[in-house]
mmCIF file of C-alpha atoms in Angstrom:
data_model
loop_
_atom_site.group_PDB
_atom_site.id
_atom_site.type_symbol
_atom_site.label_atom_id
_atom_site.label_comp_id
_atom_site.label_asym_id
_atom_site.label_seq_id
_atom_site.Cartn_x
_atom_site.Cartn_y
_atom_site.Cartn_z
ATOM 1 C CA UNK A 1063 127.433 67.863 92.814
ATOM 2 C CA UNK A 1064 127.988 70.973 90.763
ATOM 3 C CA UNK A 1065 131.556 72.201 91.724
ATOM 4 C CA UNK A 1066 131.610 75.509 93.497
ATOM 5 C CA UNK A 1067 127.766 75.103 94.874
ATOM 6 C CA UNK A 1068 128.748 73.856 98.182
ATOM 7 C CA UNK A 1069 131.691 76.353 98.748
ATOM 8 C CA UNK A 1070 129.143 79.170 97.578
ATOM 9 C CA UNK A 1071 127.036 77.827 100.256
ATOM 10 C CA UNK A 1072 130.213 77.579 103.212
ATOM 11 C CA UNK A 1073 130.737 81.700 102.265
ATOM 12 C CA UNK A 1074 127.190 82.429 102.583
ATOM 13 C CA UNK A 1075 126.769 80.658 105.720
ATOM 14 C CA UNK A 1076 130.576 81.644 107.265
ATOM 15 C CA UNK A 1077 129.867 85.211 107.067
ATOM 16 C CA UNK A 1078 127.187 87.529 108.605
ATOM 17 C CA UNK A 1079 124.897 88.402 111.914
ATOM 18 C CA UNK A 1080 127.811 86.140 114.032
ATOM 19 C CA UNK A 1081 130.703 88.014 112.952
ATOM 20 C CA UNK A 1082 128.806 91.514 112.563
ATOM 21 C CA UNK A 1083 127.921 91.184 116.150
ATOM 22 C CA UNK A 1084 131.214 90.167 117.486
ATOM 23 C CA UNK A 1085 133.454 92.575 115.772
ATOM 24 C CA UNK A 1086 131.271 95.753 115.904
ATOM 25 C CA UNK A 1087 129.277 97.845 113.541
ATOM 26 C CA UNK A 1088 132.147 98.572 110.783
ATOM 27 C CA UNK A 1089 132.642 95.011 110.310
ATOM 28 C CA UNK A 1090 129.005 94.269 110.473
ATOM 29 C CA UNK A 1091 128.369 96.263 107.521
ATOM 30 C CA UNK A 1092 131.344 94.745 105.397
ATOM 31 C CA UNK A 1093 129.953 91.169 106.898
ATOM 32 C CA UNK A 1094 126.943 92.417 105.703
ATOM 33 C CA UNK A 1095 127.984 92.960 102.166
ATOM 34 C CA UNK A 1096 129.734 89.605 101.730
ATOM 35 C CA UNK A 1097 126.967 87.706 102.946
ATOM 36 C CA UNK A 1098 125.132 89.705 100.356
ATOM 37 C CA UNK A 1099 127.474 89.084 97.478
ATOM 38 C CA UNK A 1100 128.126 85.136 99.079
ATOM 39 C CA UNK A 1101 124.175 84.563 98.226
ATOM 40 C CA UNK A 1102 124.498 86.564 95.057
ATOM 41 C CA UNK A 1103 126.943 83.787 93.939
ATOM 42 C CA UNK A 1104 125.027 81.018 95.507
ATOM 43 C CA UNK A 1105 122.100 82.319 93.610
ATOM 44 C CA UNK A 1106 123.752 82.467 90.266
ATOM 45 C CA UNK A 1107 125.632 78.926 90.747
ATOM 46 C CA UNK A 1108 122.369 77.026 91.353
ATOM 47 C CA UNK A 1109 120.141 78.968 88.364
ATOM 48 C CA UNK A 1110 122.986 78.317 86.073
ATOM 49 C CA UNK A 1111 122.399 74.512 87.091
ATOM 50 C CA UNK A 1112 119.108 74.525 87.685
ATOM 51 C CA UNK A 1113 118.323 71.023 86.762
ATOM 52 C CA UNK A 1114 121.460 69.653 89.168
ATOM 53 C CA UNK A 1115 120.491 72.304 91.773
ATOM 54 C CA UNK A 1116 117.020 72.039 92.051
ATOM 55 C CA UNK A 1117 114.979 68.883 92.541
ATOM 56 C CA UNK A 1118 111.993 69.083 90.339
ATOM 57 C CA UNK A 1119 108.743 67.881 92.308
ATOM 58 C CA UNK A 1120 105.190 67.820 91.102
ATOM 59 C CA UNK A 1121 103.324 70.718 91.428
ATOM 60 C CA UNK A 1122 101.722 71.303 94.885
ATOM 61 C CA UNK A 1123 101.134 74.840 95.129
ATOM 62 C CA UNK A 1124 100.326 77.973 93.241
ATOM 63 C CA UNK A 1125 102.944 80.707 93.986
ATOM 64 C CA UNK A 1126 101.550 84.816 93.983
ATOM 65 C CA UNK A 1127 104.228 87.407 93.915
ATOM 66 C CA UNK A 1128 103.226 91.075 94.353
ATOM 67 C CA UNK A 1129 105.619 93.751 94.912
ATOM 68 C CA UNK A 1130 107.379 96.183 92.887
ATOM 69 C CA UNK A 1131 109.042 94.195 89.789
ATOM 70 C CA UNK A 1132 106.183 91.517 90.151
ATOM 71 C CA UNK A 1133 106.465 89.222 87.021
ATOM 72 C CA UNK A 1134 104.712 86.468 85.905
ATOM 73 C CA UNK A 1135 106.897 83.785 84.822
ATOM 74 C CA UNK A 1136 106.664 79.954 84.407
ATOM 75 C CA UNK A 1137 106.945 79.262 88.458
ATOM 76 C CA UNK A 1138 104.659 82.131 89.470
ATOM 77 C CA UNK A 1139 101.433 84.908 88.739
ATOM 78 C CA UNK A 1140 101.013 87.828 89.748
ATOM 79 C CA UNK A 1141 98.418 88.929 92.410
ATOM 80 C CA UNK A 1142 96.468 91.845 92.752
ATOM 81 C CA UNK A 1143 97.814 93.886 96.191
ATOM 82 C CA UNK A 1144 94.374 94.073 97.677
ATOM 83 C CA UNK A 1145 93.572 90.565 96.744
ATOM 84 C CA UNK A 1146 97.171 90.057 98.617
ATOM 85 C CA UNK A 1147 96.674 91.802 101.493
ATOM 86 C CA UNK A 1148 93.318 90.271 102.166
ATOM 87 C CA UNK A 1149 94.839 86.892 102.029
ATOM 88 C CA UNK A 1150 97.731 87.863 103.957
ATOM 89 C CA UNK A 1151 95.787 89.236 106.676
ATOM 90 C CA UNK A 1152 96.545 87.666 110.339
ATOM 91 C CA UNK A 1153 99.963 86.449 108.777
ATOM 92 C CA UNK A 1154 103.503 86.857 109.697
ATOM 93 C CA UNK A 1155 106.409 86.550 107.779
ATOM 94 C CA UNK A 1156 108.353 83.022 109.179
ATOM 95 C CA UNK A 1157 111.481 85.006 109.737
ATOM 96 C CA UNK A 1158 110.830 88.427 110.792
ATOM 97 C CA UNK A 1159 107.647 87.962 112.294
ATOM 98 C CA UNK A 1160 106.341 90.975 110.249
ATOM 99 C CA UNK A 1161 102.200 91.399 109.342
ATOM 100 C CA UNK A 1162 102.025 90.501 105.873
ATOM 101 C CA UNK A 1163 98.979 92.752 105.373
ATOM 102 C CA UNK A 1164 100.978 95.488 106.269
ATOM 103 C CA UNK A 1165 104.417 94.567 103.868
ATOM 104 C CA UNK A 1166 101.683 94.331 101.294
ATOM 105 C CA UNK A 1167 100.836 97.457 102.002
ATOM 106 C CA UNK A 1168 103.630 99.088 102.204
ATOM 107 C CA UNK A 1169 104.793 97.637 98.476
ATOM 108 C CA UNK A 1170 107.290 95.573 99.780
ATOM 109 C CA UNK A 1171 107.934 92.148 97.739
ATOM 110 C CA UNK A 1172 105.604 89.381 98.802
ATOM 111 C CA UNK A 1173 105.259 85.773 98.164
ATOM 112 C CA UNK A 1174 102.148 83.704 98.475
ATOM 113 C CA UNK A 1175 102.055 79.722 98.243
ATOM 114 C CA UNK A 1176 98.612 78.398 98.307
ATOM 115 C CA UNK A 1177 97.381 74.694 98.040
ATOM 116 C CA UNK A 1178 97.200 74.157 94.581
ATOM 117 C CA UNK A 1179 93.961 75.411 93.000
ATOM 118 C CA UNK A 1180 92.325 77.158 95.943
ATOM 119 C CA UNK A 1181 91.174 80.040 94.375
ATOM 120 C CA UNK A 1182 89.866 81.330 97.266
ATOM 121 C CA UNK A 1183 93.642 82.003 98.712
ATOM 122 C CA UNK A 1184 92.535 80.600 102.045
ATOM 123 C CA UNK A 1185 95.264 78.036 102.527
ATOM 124 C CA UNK A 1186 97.505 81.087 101.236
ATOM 125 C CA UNK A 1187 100.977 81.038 103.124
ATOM 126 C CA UNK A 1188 103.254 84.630 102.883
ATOM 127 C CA UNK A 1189 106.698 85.006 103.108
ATOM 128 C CA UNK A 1190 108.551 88.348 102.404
ATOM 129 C CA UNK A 1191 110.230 87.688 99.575
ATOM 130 C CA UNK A 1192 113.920 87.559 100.725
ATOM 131 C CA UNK A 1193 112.996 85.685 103.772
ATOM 132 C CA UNK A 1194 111.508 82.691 101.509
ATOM 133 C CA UNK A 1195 114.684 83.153 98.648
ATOM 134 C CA UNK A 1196 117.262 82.657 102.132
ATOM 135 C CA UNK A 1197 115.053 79.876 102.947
ATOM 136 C CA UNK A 1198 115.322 77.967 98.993
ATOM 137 C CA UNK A 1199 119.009 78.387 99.076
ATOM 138 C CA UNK A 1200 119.598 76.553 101.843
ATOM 139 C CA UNK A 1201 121.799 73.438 100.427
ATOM 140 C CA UNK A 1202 120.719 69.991 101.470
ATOM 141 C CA UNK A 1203 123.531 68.371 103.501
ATOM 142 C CA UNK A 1204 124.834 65.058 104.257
ATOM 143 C CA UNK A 1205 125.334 62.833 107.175
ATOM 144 C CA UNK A 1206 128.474 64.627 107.635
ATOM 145 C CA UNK A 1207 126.753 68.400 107.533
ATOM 146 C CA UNK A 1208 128.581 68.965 103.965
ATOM 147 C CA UNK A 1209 126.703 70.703 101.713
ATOM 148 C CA UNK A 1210 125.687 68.503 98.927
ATOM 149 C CA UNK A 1211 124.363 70.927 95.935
ATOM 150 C CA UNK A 1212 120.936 70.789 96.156
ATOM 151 C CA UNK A 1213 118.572 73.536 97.413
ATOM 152 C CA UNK A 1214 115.994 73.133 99.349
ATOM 153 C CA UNK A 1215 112.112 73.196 97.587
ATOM 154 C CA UNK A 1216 109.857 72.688 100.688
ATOM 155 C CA UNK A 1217 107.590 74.949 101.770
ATOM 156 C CA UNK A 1218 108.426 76.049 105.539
ATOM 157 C CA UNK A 1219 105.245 75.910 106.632
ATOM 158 C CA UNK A 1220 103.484 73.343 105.007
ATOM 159 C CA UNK A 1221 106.259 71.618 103.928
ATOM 160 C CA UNK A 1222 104.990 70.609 100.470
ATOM 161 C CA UNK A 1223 106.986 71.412 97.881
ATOM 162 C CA UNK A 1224 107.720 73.523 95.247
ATOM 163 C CA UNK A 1225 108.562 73.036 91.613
ATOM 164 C CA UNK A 1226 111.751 73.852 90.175
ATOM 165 C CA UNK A 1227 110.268 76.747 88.325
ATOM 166 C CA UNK A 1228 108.314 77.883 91.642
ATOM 167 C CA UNK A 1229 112.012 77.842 93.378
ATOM 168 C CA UNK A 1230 113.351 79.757 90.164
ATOM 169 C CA UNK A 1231 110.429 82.732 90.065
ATOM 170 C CA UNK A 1232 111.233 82.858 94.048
ATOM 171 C CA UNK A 1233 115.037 83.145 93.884
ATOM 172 C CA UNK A 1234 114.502 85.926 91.039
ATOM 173 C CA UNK A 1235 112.190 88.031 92.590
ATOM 174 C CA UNK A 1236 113.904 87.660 96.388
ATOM 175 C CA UNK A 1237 117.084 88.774 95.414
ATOM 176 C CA UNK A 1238 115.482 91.761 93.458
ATOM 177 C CA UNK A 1239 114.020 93.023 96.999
ATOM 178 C CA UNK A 1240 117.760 92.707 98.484
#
């Protein structure tokens, strides 16, 4: 275990919606802001030990970013919006249940995991992009529910998984959309 992962993980998880709701608004915003700043430590814990932190698997998938600050990078390309939208269409985000089309759209950060090869985009899963970054930093845990240091590469819909440079190019370009 990389020290300081798992307690990066207990102040993500400790703070947030929960306490926002039951102490009103004020403290929902400062709740807000720590959870913010809790993953924005997580974040930089695991990519600083990227190769403790993040199980490498075999590639599975192609990853597609598009957005504002799209980059290609070593885990992920960058996709043309139209070509986005049209794959997103019909899709919701796993999270917020928002049309995909439409985030696309609207130039929001998008990320598209698609069965490895198919250039068609068909088998093309979306996620907005902070929804699928939350998702990757979620620490395995142990029998006892302790975090153990390790994020979590599988895809939540298909549940193959992603590479440690996929899980890299996603954290990046999630926590630029926060």
């Amino acid at each position: 275990p990389v020290p300081g992962v798992a307690e990066d993980a207990r102040a993500a998880a400790d703070v947030g919606p929960p306490l926002a709701a039951s102490l009103g608004f004020l403290v929902g915003l400062r709740a807000e802001r720590a959870d913010d700043l809790a993953l924005h430590n997580l974040q930089a814990r695991v990519l600083a030990n990227a190769e403790q932190c993040i199980p490498d698997s075999p590639p599975e998938m192609d990853v597609y970013v598009v957005g504002p600050g799209a980059q290609a990078s070593p885990g992920a390309s960058v996709l043309d919006p139209d070509r986005a939208a049209a794959a997103c269409e019909g899709r919701q985000d796993f999270i917020h249940f928002e049309p995909m089309a439409e985030a696309v759209r609207r130039g929001d950060r998008v990320v598209l995991a698609v069965a490895r090869g198919d250039a068609s985009l068909r088998s093309a899963q979306a996620y907005l992009a902070p929804s699928i970054r939350r998702w990757l930093l979620e620490l395995k845990r142990d029998g006892a529910g302790h975090a153990v240091g390790e994020t979590c590469t599988v895809d939540p819909i298909t549940r193959k998984r992603f590479t440690r440079d996929q899980v890299a190019a996603i954290l990046v370009f999630g926590a630029s959309a926060d």
